[in-house]
CSV table of C-alpha atoms and ligand atoms in Angstrom, one decimal:
chain,number,residue,atom,x,y,z
A,1,MET,CA,-3.4,-6.2,11.9
A,2,GLN,CA,-0.5,-6.5,9.4
A,3,VAL,CA,1.6,-3.3,9.0
A,4,VAL,CA,3.4,-2.8,5.5
A,5,SER,CA,5.7,-0.1,4.6
A,6,ILE,CA,6.2,0.7,0.7
A,7,SER,CA,9.7,2.2,0.0
A,8,SER,CA,12.4,3.7,-2.1
A,9,LEU,CA,14.8,6.2,-1.8
A,10,LYS,CA,14.2,7.3,-4.9
A,11,GLY,CA,10.9,9.0,-6.0
A,12,GLY,CA,8.6,8.3,-9.3
A,13,VAL,CA,9.6,4.4,-9.4
A,14,GLY,CA,5.6,3.6,-8.5
A,15,LYS,CA,5.4,3.8,-4.5
A,16,THR,CA,2.2,5.5,-4.4
A,17,SER,CA,0.8,3.4,-7.1
A,18,VAL,CA,1.7,0.5,-5.5
A,19,THR,CA,0.1,1.4,-2.4
A,20,LEU,CA,-2.9,2.2,-4.3
A,21,GLY,CA,-2.7,-0.9,-6.2
A,22,LEU,CA,-2.3,-3.0,-2.9
A,23,ALA,CA,-5.3,-1.1,-1.3
A,24,SER,CA,-7.7,-1.7,-4.2
A,25,ALA,CA,-6.6,-5.3,-4.0
A,26,ALA,CA,-7.4,-5.5,-0.4
A,27,LEU,CA,-10.6,-3.9,-0.8
A,28,ASP,CA,-11.5,-6.3,-3.3
A,29,ALA,CA,-10.8,-9.3,-1.1
A,30,GLY,CA,-12.8,-7.3,1.7
A,31,LEU,CA,-10.1,-6.0,3.8
A,32,ARG,CA,-10.4,-3.8,6.1
A,33,THR,CA,-7.5,-1.6,5.4
A,34,LEU,CA,-6.0,1.7,6.3
A,35,VAL,CA,-3.6,3.9,4.4
A,36,VAL,CA,-1.2,6.0,6.3
A,37,ASP,CA,0.1,8.6,3.7
A,38,LEU,CA,3.4,9.7,5.5
A,39,ASP,CA,4.6,11.4,2.0
A,40,PRO,CA,4.1,15.2,2.5
A,41,HIS,CA,3.2,15.2,-1.0
A,42,ALA,CA,0.0,13.7,-0.2
A,43,ASP,CA,-0.4,12.0,-3.7
A,44,ALA,CA,-2.0,8.8,-2.0
A,45,SER,CA,-4.6,11.1,-0.2
A,46,THR,CA,-5.6,12.5,-3.4
A,47,GLY,CA,-5.9,9.2,-5.3
A,48,LEU,CA,-8.0,7.5,-2.6
A,49,GLY,CA,-10.8,10.5,-3.3
A,50,ILE,CA,-11.6,12.0,0.0
A,51,ASN,CA,-12.9,14.9,1.9
A,52,PRO,CA,-10.7,15.2,5.3
A,53,ALA,CA,-13.2,17.9,6.8
A,54,GLY,CA,-12.9,18.1,10.6
A,55,ARG,CA,-10.3,15.3,10.5
A,56,GLU,CA,-6.6,15.4,11.7
A,57,PRO,CA,-3.7,14.6,9.2
A,58,ILE,CA,-1.2,12.3,10.2
A,59,GLY,CA,1.5,14.7,10.8
A,60,LEU,CA,-0.7,16.4,13.5
A,61,MET,CA,-1.3,13.1,15.1
A,62,LEU,CA,2.2,12.4,15.1
A,63,LYS,CA,3.1,15.6,16.6
A,64,ASN,CA,0.4,15.1,19.4
A,65,VAL,CA,1.2,11.5,20.1
A,66,ARG,CA,-0.1,11.1,23.5
A,67,ARG,CA,-3.7,12.4,22.8
A,68,SER,CA,-4.3,11.7,18.9
A,69,SER,CA,-6.5,8.7,17.9
A,70,ILE,CA,-6.0,7.3,13.9
A,71,ASN,CA,-9.4,5.7,14.4
A,72,ALA,CA,-11.1,9.3,15.2
A,73,ASN,CA,-9.3,10.9,12.2
A,74,ALA,CA,-9.1,8.5,9.7
A,75,VAL,CA,-10.9,9.6,6.5
A,76,PRO,CA,-13.0,6.9,4.2
A,77,SER,CA,-11.9,6.7,1.0
A,78,SER,CA,-14.8,7.0,-2.1
A,79,TRP,CA,-13.5,3.6,-3.4
A,80,THR,CA,-15.3,2.0,-0.2
A,81,GLU,CA,-18.8,3.1,-1.7
A,82,ARG,CA,-18.4,1.6,-4.8
A,83,HIS,CA,-17.1,-1.5,-3.6
A,84,GLN,CA,-20.2,-1.9,-1.1
A,85,LYS,CA,-22.4,-1.0,-4.3
A,86,ILE,CA,-20.7,-3.8,-6.5
A,87,VAL,CA,-21.3,-6.1,-3.2
A,88,ARG,CA,-24.9,-5.3,-2.7
A,89,SER,CA,-25.6,-6.0,-6.7
A,90,VAL,CA,-24.0,-9.2,-6.5
A,91,GLN,CA,-25.9,-10.1,-3.3
A,92,ALA,CA,-29.0,-9.1,-5.1
A,93,SER,CA,-28.4,-11.3,-8.0
A,94,GLN,CA,-27.5,-14.2,-5.6
A,95,SER,CA,-30.8,-14.0,-3.7
A,96,ASP,CA,-32.5,-13.9,-7.0
A,97,SER,CA,-30.8,-17.0,-8.5
A,98,LYS,CA,-31.5,-18.5,-5.1
A,99,ASP,CA,-35.2,-18.0,-5.4
A,100,ASP,CA,-35.0,-19.5,-8.9
A,101,ALA,CA,-33.1,-22.7,-7.9
A,102,ALA,CA,-35.5,-23.4,-4.8
A,103,ALA,CA,-33.3,-24.3,-2.3
A,104,SER,CA,-32.3,-27.3,-4.7
A,105,ASP,CA,-28.3,-26.7,-4.0
A,106,SER,CA,-28.7,-24.3,-1.1
A,107,GLU,CA,-25.6,-25.1,0.3
A,108,GLU,CA,-23.6,-23.5,-2.7
A,109,ALA,CA,-26.0,-20.7,-2.3
A,110,ASP,CA,-25.2,-20.3,1.5
A,111,ALA,CA,-21.7,-20.5,0.7
A,112,GLY,CA,-21.5,-17.5,-2.0
A,113,GLU,CA,-23.6,-15.6,0.6
A,114,SER,CA,-21.2,-15.8,3.4
A,115,LYS,CA,-18.4,-14.9,1.3
A,116,THR,CA,-20.4,-11.8,0.0
A,117,ALA,CA,-21.1,-10.9,3.5
A,118,GLU,CA,-17.4,-11.3,4.0
A,119,LEU,CA,-16.8,-8.9,1.2
A,120,ALA,CA,-19.3,-6.4,2.3
A,121,GLU,CA,-17.1,-6.1,5.5
A,122,GLY,CA,-14.5,-4.5,3.1
A,123,ARG,CA,-13.3,-0.8,3.7
A,124,LEU,CA,-10.7,1.6,3.2
A,125,ASP,CA,-9.8,4.6,4.9
A,126,VAL,CA,-6.9,6.9,4.9
A,127,ALA,CA,-4.8,8.8,7.7
A,128,TYR,CA,-4.2,11.4,5.3
A,129,GLY,CA,-1.1,13.4,4.3
A,130,SER,CA,-0.4,16.9,4.1
A,131,ALA,CA,2.9,19.4,3.9
A,132,PHE,CA,3.2,19.4,7.9
A,133,THR,CA,4.6,15.7,8.0
A,134,GLY,CA,7.5,17.4,6.5
A,135,ILE,CA,9.0,18.6,9.9
A,136,TYR,CA,10.2,14.8,10.6
A,137,ASP,CA,11.7,14.2,7.8
A,138,ARG,CA,15.4,15.0,8.7
A,139,PRO,CA,18.1,12.8,8.8
A,140,ASP,CA,18.9,13.0,12.3
A,141,LEU,CA,15.7,12.1,14.2
A,142,ARG,CA,15.6,11.4,17.5
A,143,LEU,CA,14.8,7.5,18.7
A,144,ARG,CA,11.9,9.5,20.9
A,145,ASP,CA,10.6,10.3,17.4
A,146,LEU,CA,11.4,7.5,15.7
A,147,LYS,CA,8.7,5.7,17.8
A,148,ARG,CA,6.0,8.3,17.1
A,149,LEU,CA,4.1,6.3,14.5
A,150,LYS,CA,4.5,3.1,16.2
A,151,THR,CA,2.8,4.4,19.2
A,152,VAL,CA,-0.1,6.1,17.6
A,153,LEU,CA,-0.4,2.8,15.2
A,154,SER,CA,-0.3,0.5,18.8
A,155,ARG,CA,-3.9,2.3,19.7
A,156,VAL,CA,-5.5,1.4,16.1
A,157,THR,CA,-8.3,-1.0,16.3
A,158,GLY,CA,-10.5,-2.4,13.2
A,159,TYR,CA,-8.4,-3.3,10.4
A,160,ASP,CA,-6.7,-6.0,8.9
A,161,LEU,CA,-4.0,-4.3,7.2
A,162,VAL,CA,-2.0,-1.1,7.2
A,163,LEU,CA,-0.3,0.2,4.2
A,164,ILE,CA,2.0,3.0,4.5
A,165,ASP,CA,3.4,5.3,1.8
A,166,CYS,CA,6.5,6.4,2.2
A,167,PRO,CA,8.5,9.7,0.9
A,168,PRO,CA,11.5,9.0,-1.4
A,169,SER,CA,14.3,9.1,1.0
A,170,LEU,CA,15.4,7.7,3.8
A,171,ASN,CA,15.2,10.2,6.4
A,172,GLY,CA,13.0,10.3,9.6
A,173,LEU,CA,9.7,9.6,8.0
A,174,THR,CA,10.9,6.4,6.3
A,175,ARG,CA,12.6,4.8,9.1
A,176,MET,CA,9.6,6.0,11.5
A,177,ALA,CA,7.3,4.0,8.9
A,178,TRP,CA,10.1,1.0,9.4
A,179,TYR,CA,10.2,1.0,12.8
A,180,ALA,CA,6.2,0.7,12.7
A,181,SER,CA,6.2,-2.1,10.4
A,182,ASP,CA,5.9,-5.5,10.3
A,183,LYS,CA,7.1,-6.0,6.9
A,184,VAL,CA,8.9,-3.6,3.9
A,185,LEU,CA,8.0,-3.6,0.2
A,186,LEU,CA,10.5,-1.8,-1.5
A,187,VAL,CA,9.5,-0.7,-5.2
A,188,ALA,CA,12.1,-0.5,-8.0
A,189,GLU,CA,11.8,0.2,-11.8
A,190,THR,CA,13.7,-2.1,-14.2
A,191,SER,CA,16.4,0.8,-14.9
A,192,LEU,CA,20.0,1.3,-13.9
A,193,PHE,CA,19.8,4.1,-11.2
A,194,SER,CA,16.5,2.3,-9.8
A,195,VAL,CA,18.2,-1.2,-9.2
A,196,ALA,CA,21.5,0.7,-7.8
A,197,GLY,CA,18.8,2.6,-5.6
A,198,THR,CA,17.2,-0.5,-4.5
A,199,GLU,CA,20.3,-2.3,-3.5
A,200,ARG,CA,21.3,0.8,-1.3
A,201,THR,CA,17.9,1.0,0.2
A,202,MET,CA,18.1,-3.1,1.4
A,203,ARG,CA,21.5,-2.2,2.9
A,204,ALA,CA,19.9,0.7,4.7
A,205,LEU,CA,16.9,-1.5,5.7
A,206,ASN,CA,19.3,-4.5,6.6
A,207,MET,CA,21.5,-1.7,9.2
A,208,PHE,CA,18.2,-0.1,10.3
A,209,ARG,CA,16.9,-3.7,11.4
A,210,ARG,CA,20.2,-4.7,13.3
A,211,GLU,CA,20.0,-1.2,14.9
A,212,PHE,CA,16.3,-0.7,15.7
A,213,ALA,CA,14.0,-3.4,14.8
A,214,PRO,CA,15.4,-6.8,14.6
A,215,SER,CA,11.6,-8.1,13.8
A,216,ILE,CA,10.9,-6.3,10.8
A,217,GLN,CA,10.8,-8.5,7.3
A,218,THR,CA,11.5,-7.6,4.2
A,219,ALA,CA,8.4,-8.1,2.2
A,220,GLY,CA,10.5,-8.1,-1.3
A,221,VAL,CA,11.4,-6.2,-4.0
A,222,VAL,CA,8.4,-5.4,-6.6
A,223,ALA,CA,9.6,-4.6,-10.1
A,224,ASN,CA,7.3,-1.8,-11.6
A,225,LYS,CA,6.7,-0.4,-15.2
A,226,TYR,CA,8.4,-3.4,-16.4
A,227,ARG,CA,8.1,-3.3,-20.4
A,228,PRO,CA,8.8,-6.9,-21.6
A,229,GLU,CA,9.4,-5.3,-25.0
A,230,SER,CA,12.7,-3.6,-23.7
A,231,GLY,CA,15.8,-5.3,-24.1
A,232,GLU,CA,17.4,-2.7,-21.5
A,233,HIS,CA,14.2,-3.7,-19.5
A,234,GLN,CA,15.1,-7.5,-19.7
A,235,PHE,CA,18.6,-7.2,-18.8
A,236,ARG,CA,17.7,-5.1,-15.3
A,237,LEU,CA,14.9,-7.5,-14.4
A,238,GLN,CA,17.7,-10.5,-15.1
A,239,GLU,CA,20.1,-8.5,-13.0
A,240,MET,CA,17.5,-8.0,-10.1
A,241,SER,CA,17.2,-11.4,-9.8
A,242,THR,CA,20.6,-12.5,-9.5
A,243,MET,CA,21.1,-9.5,-7.0
A,244,PHE,CA,17.9,-10.1,-5.0
A,245,GLY,CA,17.3,-13.8,-5.4
A,246,ASP,CA,14.1,-15.0,-3.5
A,247,ALA,CA,13.5,-11.3,-2.5
A,248,LEU,CA,12.5,-10.1,-6.1
A,249,LEU,CA,8.9,-10.8,-6.0
A,250,SER,CA,6.4,-12.4,-8.6
A,251,PRO,CA,4.5,-10.8,-10.3
A,252,VAL,CA,6.3,-8.3,-11.8
A,253,LEU,CA,4.3,-5.2,-12.7
A,254,PRO,CA,4.0,-4.0,-16.0
A,255,ASP,CA,3.9,-0.3,-17.3
A,256,ILE,CA,-0.1,-0.3,-17.4
A,257,PRO,CA,-1.0,2.4,-20.1
A,258,ASP,CA,-4.3,3.6,-18.5
A,259,TRP,CA,-2.5,3.7,-15.1
A,260,GLN,CA,-2.4,7.6,-14.8
A,261,GLN,CA,-6.1,7.9,-16.2
A,262,ILE,CA,-7.3,5.5,-13.4
A,263,GLN,CA,-5.4,7.6,-10.7
A,264,GLY,CA,-6.6,10.9,-12.3
A,265,ALA,CA,-10.1,9.8,-12.0
A,266,ALA,CA,-9.3,8.9,-8.0
A,267,HIS,CA,-10.3,5.4,-9.1
A,268,ALA,CA,-9.7,1.8,-7.8
A,269,VAL,CA,-7.9,-0.2,-10.3
A,270,HIS,CA,-10.1,-3.3,-9.3
A,271,GLN,CA,-13.2,-1.0,-10.5
A,272,TRP,CA,-12.0,0.4,-14.0
A,273,PRO,CA,-13.9,-1.1,-16.6
A,274,THR,CA,-10.9,-1.5,-19.2
A,275,GLU,CA,-9.3,-4.9,-20.1
A,276,SER,CA,-5.7,-3.7,-19.2
A,277,ALA,CA,-7.1,-2.5,-15.9
A,278,ARG,CA,-8.5,-5.8,-15.5
A,279,LEU,CA,-5.4,-8.0,-16.2
A,280,SER,CA,-3.6,-5.1,-13.7
A,281,ALA,CA,-6.1,-5.9,-11.0
A,282,VAL,CA,-5.3,-9.7,-11.2
A,283,LEU,CA,-1.5,-8.9,-10.8
A,284,LEU,CA,-2.0,-6.4,-7.9
A,285,SER,CA,-4.2,-9.4,-5.9
A,286,GLU,CA,-1.3,-11.7,-6.6
A,287,LEU,CA,0.9,-9.1,-5.2
A,288,LEU,CA,-1.0,-8.6,-2.3
A,289,GLU,CA,-1.3,-12.2,-1.4
A,290,ALA,CA,2.7,-12.4,-2.1
A,291,VAL,CA,3.0,-9.8,0.1
A,292,ARG,CA,1.0,-10.8,3.2
A,293,ASN,CA,2.3,-14.5,2.9
A,294,LYS,CA,6.0,-13.8,2.7
B,301,LIG,N1,2.9,0.1,-13.6
B,301,LIG,C1,2.8,1.7,-14.0
B,301,LIG,N2,2.5,1.6,-15.1
B,301,LIG,C2,2.4,3.0,-15.7
B,301,LIG,N3,2.4,4.0,-14.9
B,301,LIG,C3,2.9,3.8,-13.7
B,301,LIG,C4,3.1,2.6,-13.2
B,301,LIG,N4,3.6,2.7,-11.9
B,301,LIG,C5,3.7,4.2,-11.6
B,301,LIG,N5,3.2,4.7,-12.6
B,301,LIG,C6,3.6,6.6,-12.9
B,301,LIG,O1,4.6,6.9,-12.6
B,301,LIG,C7,4.4,8.0,-12.0
B,301,LIG,C8,5.1,8.0,-10.6
B,301,LIG,O2,4.3,7.0,-9.6
B,301,LIG,P1,4.0,7.2,-8.2
B,301,LIG,O3,3.6,6.2,-7.6
B,301,LIG,O4,3.8,8.6,-8.0
B,301,LIG,O5,5.9,7.2,-7.7
B,301,LIG,P2,6.3,7.5,-6.3
B,301,LIG,O6,5.3,7.2,-5.4
B,301,LIG,O7,7.4,6.3,-6.2
B,301,LIG,O8,6.8,8.8,-6.1
B,301,LIG,C9,2.8,8.3,-11.9
B,301,LIG,O9,2.6,9.4,-12.8
B,301,LIG,C10,2.2,7.3,-11.9
B,301,LIG,O10,1.1,7.1,-12.7
B,302,LIG,MG1,4.5,8.6,-3.9
């Protein structure tokens, strides 16, 4: 199980959108994924279309760290049901074409079946967020509190990937997420303030690594909402490339016209029917690969 935090000290750069985009890519690839919504605004939980009836939010699980269970309280995203439907319809059409081919090329059909069986395993759950989590977003969090999320996650089973959506600050919650993570992905816009903020976040991450968690890796920096026709965006992207070197990830995510509509409908970008969503989905799948393999 790989744990990845999605962070930036600035709000509005696209942490939640990148978290949701990676979650969509992971589901499309048949991974079993848990999103931990650590932002007290709980936007990721909203975007994942959940009904949390009877389950505890992540903040409460962090408070009752010794007896809480993420496995018992994770809420299924409505994206999973749609994913399963898509996989089932592919399976049905595969079995039709297998009948047609009358076992003449059965090896190929078998390979296709095992791939869809793997995809059918894919699911997406959320340890959902709420304002309660805010009690830990202090600048002076004690080491005991810093360890809470790592302790709760150490008991989790049955997931390939955990994505943690962080709040827009370097206070207690982001640090708690870093402490629990194998990798940290930083999100930046191609604008002056965001690039400067990302440089500060990178320095803070390096200090945190030295002091608390020598094994956490930087998954890299993803540039988001890029508009290639803007001279300013081109200049800032070049600046980021000089500043971050190999840590600047490829692909860069463009400004996606239907992004807000997709999020407003609580849909996965990989399940949205427009051409621009399809192109974005390809980029997000590439980004997931880059982050997982970094
Ligand atoms: N690549 C993108 N293209 C278009 N709009 C985007 C993109 N990324 C984020 N947005 C929009 O920008 C706003 C802020 O994004 P959000 O993910 O909430 O940022 P954060 O979590 O960092 O505060 C949202 O309205 C979101 O829909
Ligand atoms: Mg957010």
